[in-house]
Amino acid sequence: VILQLNNPEKNLYFHNQAVKRFKWLKFFPISLPFMGEWTVSQSENGEYTHKGEWKYAWDFIITDNKNQQFKNNGDLPEDYFCYGKMICAPADGIIVEIIDGIEDNKIGDVNLINNWGNSIVIKHTEYFYSQLSHIKKDTFKVKKGEFIKKGDVLAQCGNSGRSPYPHLHFQLQATPYIGSKTIDYPIDHFIVNQDNKFDFLSFNKPKLNEKVSNIK
């Protein structure tokens, strides 16, 4: 025990309470990588991708009050509510990799040659990185080697790579390479909107179809 109370029962009580109160201290705090409310279109062990070594990842889109992700007929990337929206740094870190220059796909098409599309990798601590993918070409506001702060604008959501419609892919990993194996890791604090009833979650993972946002 950290504090010796000279009583086995009190020591055990103190230890159990400390575990409950401070169990999250082992996690480096990671926030959602966007502003406003987004919807989880695919979570871990996804229906289409996010399999095997890449199963711990999320895809995010923006939906309206009818749960639609686009206006008009959805024939153009610009019809999608998330297209061109700003994506942000989920925590402080250093940019260790950027891929840019890949064109957005037409709706329904995918680029299997450049699977991840335009992407960025951020180093947060040793053996802890985040990757954001399918970014819009030529929208990066940061460069490789730059130190960034949590909430800094990185780029815009796009439709590059293996992406049939605009969305943001977000994963956490232990190595600095685009397409690295994912790790099972929670988001520190976020809000879930369920039919306009808001729940505050700590060190949890967004689930499929949940509408989620940062605290501020």
Tab-separated table of C-alpha atoms in Angstrom:
chain	number	residue	atom	x	y	z
A	1	VAL	CA	0.000	0.000	0.000
A	2	ILE	CA	1.038	3.605	-0.527
A	3	LEU	CA	-0.071	4.651	2.931
A	4	GLN	CA	0.477	2.255	5.836
A	5	LEU	CA	-2.466	2.430	8.241
A	6	ASN	CA	-1.151	-0.288	10.594
A	7	ASN	CA	-4.339	-2.260	10.197
A	8	PRO	CA	-4.817	-5.001	7.571
A	9	GLU	CA	-8.506	-4.216	7.055
A	10	LYS	CA	-7.891	-0.479	6.657
A	11	ASN	CA	-4.978	-1.143	4.314
A	12	LEU	CA	-7.178	-3.357	2.136
A	13	TYR	CA	-9.978	-0.790	2.131
A	14	PHE	CA	-7.578	1.994	1.142
A	15	HIS	CA	-6.101	-0.125	-1.652
A	16	ASN	CA	-9.517	-1.096	-3.089
A	17	GLN	CA	-10.724	2.504	-3.055
A	18	ALA	CA	-7.530	3.728	-4.724
A	19	VAL	CA	-7.919	1.149	-7.506
A	20	LYS	CA	-11.476	2.332	-8.181
A	21	ARG	CA	-10.681	6.034	-8.032
A	22	PHE	CA	-7.405	6.110	-9.926
A	23	LYS	CA	-7.625	3.115	-12.274
A	24	TRP	CA	-7.621	5.404	-15.329
A	25	LEU	CA	-4.225	6.920	-14.544
A	26	LYS	CA	-2.539	4.148	-16.522
A	27	PHE	CA	-4.052	5.523	-19.750
A	28	PHE	CA	-2.663	8.433	-21.735
A	29	PRO	CA	-5.716	10.683	-22.385
A	30	ILE	CA	-6.897	10.588	-25.998
A	31	SER	CA	-9.849	12.636	-27.257
A	32	LEU	CA	-12.064	12.285	-30.305
A	33	PRO	CA	-10.320	13.832	-33.354
A	34	PHE	CA	-12.990	16.308	-34.406
A	35	MET	CA	-15.231	19.189	-33.402
A	36	GLY	CA	-18.970	18.834	-33.003
A	37	GLU	CA	-21.063	15.672	-33.075
A	38	TRP	CA	-20.160	12.753	-35.354
A	39	THR	CA	-21.689	9.285	-35.782
A	40	VAL	CA	-19.810	5.979	-35.553
A	41	SER	CA	-20.379	4.298	-38.927
A	42	GLN	CA	-18.054	1.385	-38.146
A	43	SER	CA	-16.445	0.353	-34.872
A	44	GLU	CA	-14.150	-2.479	-33.800
A	45	ASN	CA	-14.643	-5.809	-35.585
A	46	GLY	CA	-16.478	-3.868	-38.286
A	47	GLU	CA	-18.911	-5.159	-40.849
A	48	TYR	CA	-16.736	-4.312	-43.865
A	49	THR	CA	-13.193	-3.646	-42.654
A	50	HIS	CA	-11.561	-3.347	-39.198
A	51	LYS	CA	-10.695	-7.024	-39.134
A	52	GLY	CA	-7.798	-9.007	-37.683
A	53	GLU	CA	-4.845	-6.808	-36.735
A	54	TRP	CA	-6.881	-3.687	-37.608
A	55	LYS	CA	-10.019	-4.516	-35.640
A	56	TYR	CA	-9.575	-1.786	-32.994
A	57	ALA	CA	-10.530	1.249	-35.063
A	58	TRP	CA	-13.428	3.606	-35.711
A	59	ASP	CA	-14.980	5.226	-38.759
A	60	PHE	CA	-16.866	8.480	-38.229
A	61	ILE	CA	-19.407	10.367	-40.344
A	62	ILE	CA	-21.826	13.239	-39.685
A	63	THR	CA	-25.571	12.578	-39.803
A	64	ASP	CA	-28.609	14.846	-39.601
A	65	ASN	CA	-31.677	14.479	-37.382
A	66	LYS	CA	-33.014	11.869	-39.807
A	67	ASN	CA	-29.775	9.869	-39.533
A	68	GLN	CA	-28.915	10.677	-43.144
A	69	GLN	CA	-25.251	11.334	-43.936
A	70	PHE	CA	-25.787	13.320	-47.131
A	71	LYS	CA	-28.055	15.853	-48.809
A	72	ASN	CA	-29.566	15.668	-52.296
A	73	ASN	CA	-28.925	12.215	-53.783
A	74	GLY	CA	-25.480	11.695	-52.255
A	75	ASP	CA	-23.905	11.413	-55.692
A	76	LEU	CA	-21.030	13.802	-54.948
A	77	PRO	CA	-18.514	13.946	-52.077
A	78	GLU	CA	-19.720	17.507	-51.419
A	79	ASP	CA	-23.195	16.118	-50.616
A	80	TYR	CA	-21.848	14.411	-47.493
A	81	PHE	CA	-22.052	16.394	-44.280
A	82	CYS	CA	-18.610	15.340	-43.038
A	83	TYR	CA	-16.803	16.142	-46.292
A	84	GLY	CA	-14.398	19.022	-45.823
A	85	LYS	CA	-14.996	19.249	-42.089
A	86	MET	CA	-11.971	19.919	-39.915
A	87	ILE	CA	-10.254	17.063	-38.115
A	88	CYS	CA	-8.222	17.784	-34.999
A	89	ALA	CA	-5.342	16.396	-32.979
A	90	PRO	CA	-6.660	13.939	-30.369
A	91	ALA	CA	-3.772	14.799	-27.998
A	92	ASP	CA	-0.416	16.580	-27.884
A	93	GLY	CA	2.255	15.007	-30.022
A	94	ILE	CA	4.699	15.139	-32.922
A	95	ILE	CA	3.736	14.524	-36.555
A	96	VAL	CA	5.809	11.542	-37.664
A	97	GLU	CA	4.182	10.736	-41.024
A	98	ILE	CA	1.991	12.391	-43.631
A	99	ILE	CA	0.794	11.005	-46.955
A	100	ASP	CA	-0.849	13.529	-49.280
A	101	GLY	CA	-1.626	13.948	-52.969
A	102	ILE	CA	-4.185	11.142	-53.373
A	103	GLU	CA	-7.384	12.211	-55.120
A	104	ASP	CA	-10.813	11.709	-53.573
A	105	ASN	CA	-12.860	8.862	-55.011
A	106	LYS	CA	-16.131	9.170	-56.827
A	107	ILE	CA	-18.946	7.984	-54.596
A	108	GLY	CA	-19.036	4.186	-54.593
A	109	ASP	CA	-15.481	3.783	-55.913
A	110	VAL	CA	-12.495	2.714	-53.813
A	111	ASN	CA	-8.740	3.039	-54.260
A	112	LEU	CA	-7.176	-0.330	-53.403
A	113	ILE	CA	-3.686	0.736	-54.486
A	114	ASN	CA	-3.472	3.499	-51.887
A	115	ASN	CA	-5.633	1.747	-49.313
A	116	TRP	CA	-5.360	4.295	-46.488
A	117	GLY	CA	-5.602	7.351	-48.678
A	118	ASN	CA	-4.169	10.622	-47.428
A	119	SER	CA	-3.171	9.963	-43.830
A	120	ILE	CA	-1.349	11.342	-40.820
A	121	VAL	CA	0.361	9.629	-37.876
A	122	ILE	CA	1.008	11.406	-34.568
A	123	LYS	CA	3.420	10.247	-31.871
A	124	HIS	CA	1.994	10.908	-28.409
A	125	THR	CA	4.382	8.897	-26.215
A	126	GLU	CA	6.844	6.071	-26.738
A	127	TYR	CA	5.024	3.172	-28.410
A	128	PHE	CA	1.762	5.124	-28.622
A	129	TYR	CA	0.566	6.729	-31.856
A	130	SER	CA	-2.672	7.752	-33.537
A	131	GLN	CA	-3.514	7.487	-37.227
A	132	LEU	CA	-6.184	9.407	-39.145
A	133	SER	CA	-6.979	8.425	-42.729
A	134	HIS	CA	-9.063	9.133	-45.872
A	135	ILE	CA	-8.203	12.828	-45.604
A	136	LYS	CA	-8.953	15.337	-48.364
A	137	LYS	CA	-6.014	16.092	-50.661
A	138	ASP	CA	-3.977	19.268	-50.059
A	139	THR	CA	-5.798	20.229	-46.840
A	140	PHE	CA	-3.069	19.506	-44.288
A	141	LYS	CA	-2.404	22.416	-41.933
A	142	VAL	CA	0.626	20.757	-40.312
A	143	LYS	CA	3.850	19.190	-41.524
A	144	LYS	CA	6.042	16.241	-40.617
A	145	GLY	CA	8.206	16.866	-37.547
A	146	GLU	CA	5.917	19.570	-36.163
A	147	PHE	CA	4.808	19.527	-32.523
A	148	ILE	CA	1.047	19.935	-32.206
A	149	LYS	CA	-1.326	20.463	-29.296
A	150	LYS	CA	-4.594	18.697	-28.551
A	151	GLY	CA	-7.369	20.261	-30.608
A	152	ASP	CA	-5.113	21.753	-33.275
A	153	VAL	CA	-6.624	21.551	-36.756
A	154	LEU	CA	-4.816	18.931	-38.844
A	155	ALA	CA	-6.671	18.739	-42.163
A	156	GLN	CA	-10.122	18.116	-43.656
A	157	CYS	CA	-12.188	14.962	-43.891
A	158	GLY	CA	-12.141	13.487	-47.384
A	159	ASN	CA	-12.808	10.390	-49.457
A	160	SER	CA	-9.367	9.108	-50.454
A	161	GLY	CA	-8.132	5.521	-50.347
A	162	ARG	CA	-10.388	2.566	-49.623
A	163	SER	CA	-13.343	4.839	-48.987
A	164	PRO	CA	-16.596	4.537	-50.965
A	165	TYR	CA	-18.065	7.619	-49.257
A	166	PRO	CA	-16.534	10.431	-47.158
A	167	HIS	CA	-15.612	9.451	-43.610
A	168	LEU	CA	-12.799	9.669	-41.085
A	169	HIS	CA	-10.840	6.588	-40.051
A	170	PHE	CA	-9.230	6.772	-36.596
A	171	GLN	CA	-7.029	4.197	-34.889
A	172	LEU	CA	-4.462	3.920	-32.113
A	173	GLN	CA	-1.258	1.926	-32.545
A	174	ALA	CA	2.134	1.139	-31.023
A	175	THR	CA	4.283	1.840	-34.100
A	176	PRO	CA	4.723	4.930	-36.330
A	177	TYR	CA	3.761	3.438	-39.678
A	178	ILE	CA	0.610	4.051	-41.686
A	179	GLY	CA	-1.404	0.857	-41.568
A	180	SER	CA	0.158	-0.377	-38.312
A	181	LYS	CA	-1.523	-3.011	-36.203
A	182	THR	CA	-4.159	-1.416	-33.980
A	183	ILE	CA	-4.281	-1.573	-30.186
A	184	ASP	CA	-7.285	-1.869	-27.878
A	185	TYR	CA	-7.467	1.512	-26.181
A	186	PRO	CA	-10.240	3.787	-24.835
A	187	ILE	CA	-11.162	7.420	-25.473
A	188	ASP	CA	-10.686	9.387	-22.258
A	189	HIS	CA	-13.907	11.444	-22.006
A	190	PHE	CA	-16.748	11.927	-24.468
A	191	ILE	CA	-20.492	12.477	-24.700
A	192	VAL	CA	-23.000	10.106	-26.307
A	193	ASN	CA	-26.259	11.506	-27.645
A	194	GLN	CA	-29.037	8.913	-27.545
A	195	ASP	CA	-32.292	10.485	-28.735
A	196	ASN	CA	-31.284	13.815	-27.190
A	197	LYS	CA	-30.389	12.149	-23.908
A	198	PHE	CA	-26.748	12.805	-23.185
A	199	ASP	CA	-24.440	10.406	-21.347
A	200	PHE	CA	-20.941	11.300	-20.206
A	201	LEU	CA	-18.477	8.415	-20.556
A	202	SER	CA	-14.942	8.126	-19.200
A	203	PHE	CA	-12.272	5.877	-20.707
A	204	ASN	CA	-14.695	4.021	-22.885
A	205	LYS	CA	-14.995	3.143	-26.563
A	206	PRO	CA	-17.570	4.589	-28.986
A	207	LYS	CA	-19.953	1.987	-30.344
A	208	LEU	CA	-21.610	1.496	-33.723
A	209	ASN	CA	-24.226	4.139	-34.609
A	210	GLU	CA	-23.559	6.209	-31.499
A	211	LYS	CA	-23.513	9.981	-31.925
A	212	VAL	CA	-20.463	11.187	-30.031
A	213	SER	CA	-18.750	14.475	-29.267
A	214	ASN	CA	-15.990	15.878	-27.106
A	215	ILE	CA	-16.799	17.668	-23.863
A	216	LYS	CA	-15.906	21.030	-25.378
